[in-house]
Coordinates of C-alpha atoms in Angstrom, one line a residue:
M11 CA 7.2 24.0 8.0
H12 CA 5.2 20.9 7.9
I13 CA 3.1 19.7 10.6
A14 CA 0.9 17.1 11.7
D15 CA -1.3 15.6 14.2
V16 CA -2.0 18.3 16.0
H17 CA -5.3 17.4 17.5
L18 CA -6.4 20.7 18.9
G19 CA -9.5 20.0 21.6
V20 CA -8.1 16.9 22.3
R21 CA -8.4 15.8 25.9
P22 CA -6.0 13.0 26.6
E23 CA -6.1 10.6 29.1
A24 CA -9.3 12.3 30.8
G25 CA -10.1 12.1 34.7
K26 CA -5.9 12.6 35.1
A27 CA -4.3 15.5 36.7
Y28 CA -2.7 17.0 34.0
S29 CA -5.7 16.5 31.3
E30 CA -7.1 20.0 31.5
K31 CA -3.7 21.3 31.4
R32 CA -3.0 19.3 28.0
D33 CA -5.8 21.2 26.3
T34 CA -4.6 24.2 27.1
E35 CA -0.6 23.3 26.3
I36 CA -1.6 21.5 22.9
W37 CA -3.3 25.1 22.1
E38 CA -0.1 26.7 23.3
T39 CA 2.4 25.1 20.7
F40 CA 0.4 25.7 18.0
R41 CA 0.3 29.2 19.0
K42 CA 4.1 29.0 19.0
I43 CA 4.5 27.4 15.6
I44 CA 2.3 30.5 14.3
M45 CA 5.0 32.8 16.2
I46 CA 8.2 30.8 14.7
C47 CA 6.7 30.8 11.2
E48 CA 6.1 35.1 11.7
E49 CA 9.8 35.3 13.2
E50 CA 11.8 33.2 10.5
K51 CA 9.8 34.5 7.6
T52 CA 8.8 30.6 7.0
D53 CA 7.4 31.1 3.3
L54 CA 5.0 28.2 3.7
L55 CA 3.4 25.9 6.3
L56 CA 2.1 22.7 5.8
I57 CA -1.1 21.2 8.0
A58 CA -1.3 17.4 6.7
G59 CA -4.4 16.7 8.7
D60 CA -6.1 16.8 11.7
L61 CA -5.4 20.2 12.9
F62 CA -8.4 19.7 15.2
H63 CA -9.1 16.3 17.5
R64 CA -12.7 16.2 15.9
Q65 CA -15.5 18.4 14.4
P66 CA -14.2 22.1 14.8
L67 CA -16.2 24.2 16.2
L68 CA -17.4 28.0 14.8
R69 CA -15.5 29.7 17.7
E70 CA -12.5 26.9 16.9
L71 CA -12.0 27.9 13.3
K72 CA -12.0 31.8 13.7
E73 CA -9.6 31.7 16.2
V74 CA -7.6 29.4 14.3
N75 CA -8.4 31.5 10.9
D76 CA -6.9 34.7 12.9
M77 CA -3.8 33.0 14.0
L78 CA -3.0 31.6 10.6
G79 CA -4.3 35.0 9.2
S80 CA -1.9 37.3 11.3
L81 CA 1.1 35.6 9.7
S82 CA 2.8 38.4 7.2
H83 CA 5.1 36.0 5.3
T84 CA 3.1 32.7 5.4
E85 CA 1.4 31.3 3.0
V86 CA -0.6 28.3 4.6
V87 CA -2.0 25.2 3.0
M88 CA -4.0 22.3 5.1
I89 CA -6.7 19.1 4.6
A90 CA -8.6 17.8 7.0
G91 CA -7.8 14.3 8.1
N92 CA -9.9 11.2 9.8
H93 CA -10.2 13.2 13.0
D94 CA -11.1 16.2 12.0
Y95 CA -12.8 15.0 8.7
I96 CA -15.3 17.2 6.8
K97 CA -19.2 15.8 8.0
P98 CA -22.1 17.3 5.2
G99 CA -23.1 21.0 5.9
A100 CA -20.1 21.0 8.1
Y101 CA -18.1 24.7 8.9
Y102 CA -15.1 23.0 8.4
G103 CA -16.2 22.6 4.5
R104 CA -17.2 26.1 3.8
F105 CA -15.4 28.2 6.1
D106 CA -13.9 31.7 4.7
W107 CA -10.5 31.5 5.2
E108 CA -7.8 34.0 5.1
P109 CA -6.6 34.8 1.9
N110 CA -3.1 33.2 2.9
V111 CA -4.8 30.4 3.9
H112 CA -5.8 27.6 1.3
M113 CA -8.3 24.7 2.5
L114 CA -7.7 21.9 0.4
A115 CA -11.0 21.1 1.1
G116 CA -12.3 18.6 -1.8
K117 CA -12.6 14.7 -1.7
E118 CA -10.2 14.3 -5.0
P119 CA -6.8 15.5 -5.3
S120 CA -6.3 18.7 -5.9
E121 CA -4.1 21.3 -6.3
V122 CA -3.6 25.1 -4.9
Q123 CA -1.0 26.9 -6.9
I124 CA 1.3 29.6 -5.0
P125 CA 2.7 31.8 -8.1
K126 CA 5.2 34.0 -5.7
L127 CA 6.5 30.8 -4.2
K128 CA 6.8 29.3 -7.8
T129 CA 5.5 26.3 -5.6
S130 CA 2.2 24.1 -5.5
V131 CA 0.3 21.8 -3.2
C132 CA -1.8 19.4 -4.0
G133 CA -4.0 17.3 -1.6
C134 CA -7.3 16.2 -0.3
S135 CA -9.5 16.2 2.8
Y136 CA -11.1 13.3 4.2
H137 CA -15.2 13.4 3.9
E138 CA -15.5 10.2 6.1
R139 CA -13.5 8.8 8.8
K140 CA -11.9 5.9 6.3
I141 CA -10.5 6.5 3.2
T142 CA -9.4 2.6 1.4
E143 CA -8.2 3.7 -1.5
T144 CA -4.4 5.3 -2.6
L145 CA -6.1 8.4 -4.2
Y146 CA -2.8 9.6 -4.5
D147 CA -2.7 7.9 -7.8
K148 CA -4.8 10.2 -9.5
A149 CA -2.8 12.7 -8.1
L150 CA 0.2 13.7 -10.9
P151 CA 2.2 17.1 -10.1
S152 CA 0.9 19.6 -13.3
G153 CA 4.8 20.3 -13.8
E154 CA 3.1 24.4 -14.2
M155 CA 5.5 25.1 -11.0
D156 CA 8.7 25.2 -10.3
Y157 CA 8.6 23.8 -7.0
E158 CA 5.6 20.8 -6.3
I159 CA 4.8 19.6 -2.7
L160 CA 2.1 16.5 -2.4
L161 CA 0.1 16.6 1.1
L162 CA -1.0 13.6 2.6
H163 CA -2.7 11.8 5.4
G164 CA -3.0 8.2 6.1
G165 CA -0.4 5.2 6.3
D166 CA -2.7 2.2 7.0
K167 CA -5.1 -0.1 5.1
E168 CA -8.0 2.1 6.7
H169 CA -6.5 5.7 6.1
L170 CA -5.1 6.4 2.7
P171 CA -2.6 3.3 2.4
I172 CA 0.6 4.7 1.8
D173 CA 2.6 3.0 -1.1
K174 CA 6.0 4.5 -0.8
A175 CA 7.5 3.4 -4.8
K176 CA 4.6 5.0 -5.8
I177 CA 4.8 7.9 -3.7
E178 CA 8.7 8.6 -4.8
K179 CA 7.3 7.3 -8.7
L180 CA 4.8 10.2 -8.7
G181 CA 7.9 13.0 -8.8
Y182 CA 7.0 15.1 -6.2
D183 CA 9.9 17.5 -4.7
Y184 CA 8.3 16.6 -1.1
T185 CA 5.7 15.5 -0.1
A186 CA 4.4 15.7 3.4
L187 CA 2.8 13.6 5.9
G188 CA 0.3 13.0 8.7
H189 CA -1.7 10.4 10.4
I190 CA 1.7 8.7 12.0
H191 CA 2.5 10.2 15.2
K192 CA 6.4 9.4 15.2
P193 CA 8.1 11.4 13.3
T194 CA 9.5 9.6 10.7
C195 CA 11.4 10.1 7.4
L196 CA 9.8 7.8 4.6
I197 CA 11.6 8.6 1.5
P198 CA 15.3 10.2 2.2
G199 CA 15.2 13.7 0.6
K200 CA 11.6 12.9 -0.1
A201 CA 9.1 12.3 1.8
A202 CA 8.4 12.3 5.6
Y203 CA 5.8 11.8 8.4
A204 CA 6.3 15.2 10.9
G205 CA 4.4 13.4 13.9
A206 CA 1.9 14.7 16.4
L207 CA 3.1 18.1 16.9
E208 CA 2.6 17.0 21.3
P209 CA 1.6 14.0 21.9
T210 CA -1.9 12.9 22.8
D211 CA -2.0 9.4 23.4
I212 CA 0.1 7.0 26.6
N213 CA 1.8 5.0 23.5
D214 CA 3.0 8.1 21.4
T215 CA 6.6 7.8 23.4
G216 CA 9.5 9.6 22.3
K217 CA 10.5 13.4 20.9
H218 CA 7.8 15.6 19.1
G219 CA 7.4 18.8 16.9
Y220 CA 7.9 19.4 13.3
I221 CA 9.8 19.5 9.8
R222 CA 12.0 22.5 8.9
G223 CA 12.9 22.2 5.0
E224 CA 13.9 23.9 1.9
I225 CA 13.6 22.9 -1.7
T226 CA 15.7 24.2 -4.2
K227 CA 16.6 23.6 -7.4
E228 CA 19.3 21.2 -5.9
G229 CA 16.2 19.0 -4.2
C230 CA 14.9 19.3 -0.7
R231 CA 16.7 19.2 2.5
F232 CA 14.9 18.6 6.0
T233 CA 15.1 18.0 9.5
F234 CA 12.8 17.0 12.1
V235 CA 12.8 19.6 15.2
P236 CA 11.6 18.6 18.7
F237 CA 9.3 20.8 20.0
A238 CA 6.6 18.9 22.3
T239 CA 6.2 21.0 25.7
R240 CA 5.8 17.2 27.5
E241 CA 6.8 13.8 26.6
Y242 CA 5.3 10.0 27.4
V243 CA 7.9 8.2 29.4
H244 CA 7.9 4.3 29.7
L245 CA 10.1 2.9 32.2
A246 CA 10.6 -0.3 34.4
L247 CA 11.5 -0.4 37.9
N248 CA 12.7 -3.7 39.5
V249 CA 11.5 -3.7 42.8
K250 CA 13.6 -5.4 45.5
V251 CA 12.1 -7.7 48.5
E252 CA 12.9 -4.8 52.0
M253 CA 10.9 -2.5 49.5
S254 CA 7.8 -1.3 51.5
G255 CA 4.9 1.1 49.9
F256 CA 7.4 4.5 51.3
S257 CA 10.2 3.4 49.6
L258 CA 9.0 2.7 46.1
R259 CA 6.8 5.9 46.2
N260 CA 10.3 8.0 47.1
V261 CA 11.8 5.6 44.1
I262 CA 9.4 6.8 41.6
Q263 CA 9.0 10.0 42.7
K264 CA 13.3 10.2 42.2
T265 CA 12.7 8.4 38.9
I266 CA 10.6 11.0 37.6
E267 CA 12.7 14.4 38.9
E268 CA 16.0 12.4 37.0
N269 CA 13.9 12.2 34.1
G270 CA 12.0 15.4 34.0
K271 CA 9.0 16.5 36.1
E272 CA 7.0 18.0 32.7
N273 CA 7.0 14.4 31.5
I274 CA 4.0 12.2 31.6
Y275 CA 4.7 8.7 32.7
K276 CA 3.9 4.5 32.8
F277 CA 5.6 2.4 34.9
L278 CA 6.1 -0.9 35.0
L279 CA 7.4 -2.4 38.6
K280 CA 9.3 -6.0 38.4
G281 CA 10.7 -7.8 40.3
Y282 CA 9.7 -9.5 44.0
R283 CA 8.1 -8.3 46.8
D284 CA 7.6 -9.1 50.4
P285 CA 4.3 -11.4 50.2
E286 CA 3.1 -8.7 53.2
I287 CA 3.3 -5.8 51.0
R288 CA 0.8 -4.8 48.5
F289 CA 1.5 -1.4 47.1
D290 CA -1.1 1.2 47.1
L291 CA -0.7 2.3 43.4
T292 CA -2.9 5.2 43.5
Q293 CA -0.3 7.4 46.6
M294 CA 2.3 7.0 43.8
D295 CA 1.9 10.3 42.2
V296 CA 3.8 12.5 43.5
Y297 CA 3.8 14.9 40.9
G298 CA 0.5 14.4 39.0
N299 CA 1.6 12.8 35.8
I300 CA 1.6 9.6 36.4
A301 CA -0.8 8.0 33.6
E302 CA -0.9 4.3 34.3
I303 CA 1.3 2.4 36.7
T304 CA 1.0 -2.1 36.2
D305 CA 2.5 -4.1 39.0
E306 CA 3.9 -7.2 37.8
T307 CA 6.0 -8.2 41.3
K308 CA 5.9 -10.7 42.4
P309 CA 5.6 -12.1 46.3
A310 CA 9.3 -13.5 47.6
Y311 CA 7.8 -16.8 48.8
D312 CA 10.3 -19.3 50.9
F313 CA 8.7 -22.3 49.1
E314 CA 10.9 -24.2 51.1
K315 CA 9.5 -23.5 54.6
L316 CA 6.1 -22.5 53.3
Y317 CA 6.2 -26.6 51.7
E318 CA 7.3 -28.0 55.0
K319 CA 5.0 -26.2 57.2
N320 CA 1.9 -27.7 54.9
K321 CA 3.0 -30.6 53.0
D322 CA -0.2 -32.7 54.3
N323 CA -2.3 -30.0 52.5
L324 CA -3.1 -28.7 49.1
L325 CA -1.2 -25.8 49.6
G326 CA 1.9 -28.5 50.1
S327 CA 0.9 -30.3 47.1
Y328 CA 0.6 -27.5 44.8
I329 CA 3.9 -26.3 45.9
A330 CA 5.6 -29.8 45.1
S331 CA 3.9 -29.9 41.5
F332 CA 6.0 -27.0 40.4
A333 CA 9.2 -28.6 42.2
N334 CA 11.5 -28.3 39.6
A335 CA 10.4 -24.9 38.2
E336 CA 13.3 -22.4 37.8
K337 CA 13.0 -18.6 38.5
D338 CA 11.5 -16.1 36.5
S339 CA 10.2 -19.0 34.0
M340 CA 6.6 -19.4 33.0
E341 CA 5.9 -22.0 35.4
Y342 CA 7.7 -20.1 38.7
E343 CA 4.9 -17.5 37.6
A344 CA 1.9 -20.0 38.2
L345 CA 4.1 -21.0 40.9
C346 CA 3.3 -17.8 42.4
A347 CA 0.0 -17.4 41.1
G348 CA -1.7 -20.2 42.2
V349 CA 0.4 -19.6 45.6
L350 CA -1.0 -16.3 46.5
A351 CA -4.7 -17.1 45.3
L352 CA -4.5 -20.5 47.5
M353 CA -3.2 -18.1 50.8
E354 CA -5.7 -15.6 50.4
T355 CA -9.0 -17.5 50.1
K356 CA -7.7 -20.5 52.9
G357 CA -5.5 -17.9 54.6
E358 CA -6.4 -19.2 57.7
S359 CA -6.2 -23.0 57.1
Y360 CA -1.8 -22.6 56.0
E361 CA 0.9 -22.1 57.3
D362 CA 2.9 -18.7 55.8
S363 CA 6.8 -18.6 56.0

């Protein structure tokens, strides 16, 4: 089993109704991973960095160590990532792990051999927030074990840049990657990002979970297993002119029910609204699982009527200057924005539609 970016201790969108619950849920998902390893008699659990969201406390290390040490069949190999990097003198770098837990805590790639699995795992940990070198260039397989795995955390220019061709050329049976939160197959049958075990950011959309794989003499096969408690879902809602705040709230409620009340939502409101309507977005979170609502609706003015009533003042002149603006064009957006601003700042001087 290959997991990454668990981020134990994170509280996504602090202050939201679901934030504290997410902290507990992420710990619980990790516990369930341990249970699956035990039930399925998984040989090897790979943790590709950022098990913790920040430098772990001693009590957190003891809790995780007890969980991992409870595995009767599974060997565990792990590294620290850029979030839980090993600070000088930190408990993380010198913690006394259970015999089945192997922490590759060095700055440079090193190898742990697990003879009973005829397997070696090579990797290194972060000791600062950034690694700009391709350290795996030095991580050639030793050839002493039948099966050889590379464990890495990175993938952008400031966090261990990953060159797919170089990784493939190294010749490992499998490369277990972390840091990128979206599960991604980097090299078919050879390398993959497990993605975050649970989504931890509003932009972590899509399925999240872990990778289950098998290495034999015929090669490596792996598959992604969705496992997260929740998903972040981004949806655009088309607002109609006749809709009030009450009816919009009902639409949002129905949309959440159709897409899963367990998920967390980001809504984008599009379309045209009654110019007299102002949506109170603070009243739309029916189930306490909305991270964000962005209102991009435009007031549905009757510009012809508004112009006729105001053609001798600034408002009329402004409308006339956009006479050929097509609906949904940039010019039309400027027209709507300008009219709204003029109506709000000089409301008593103009006649509405």
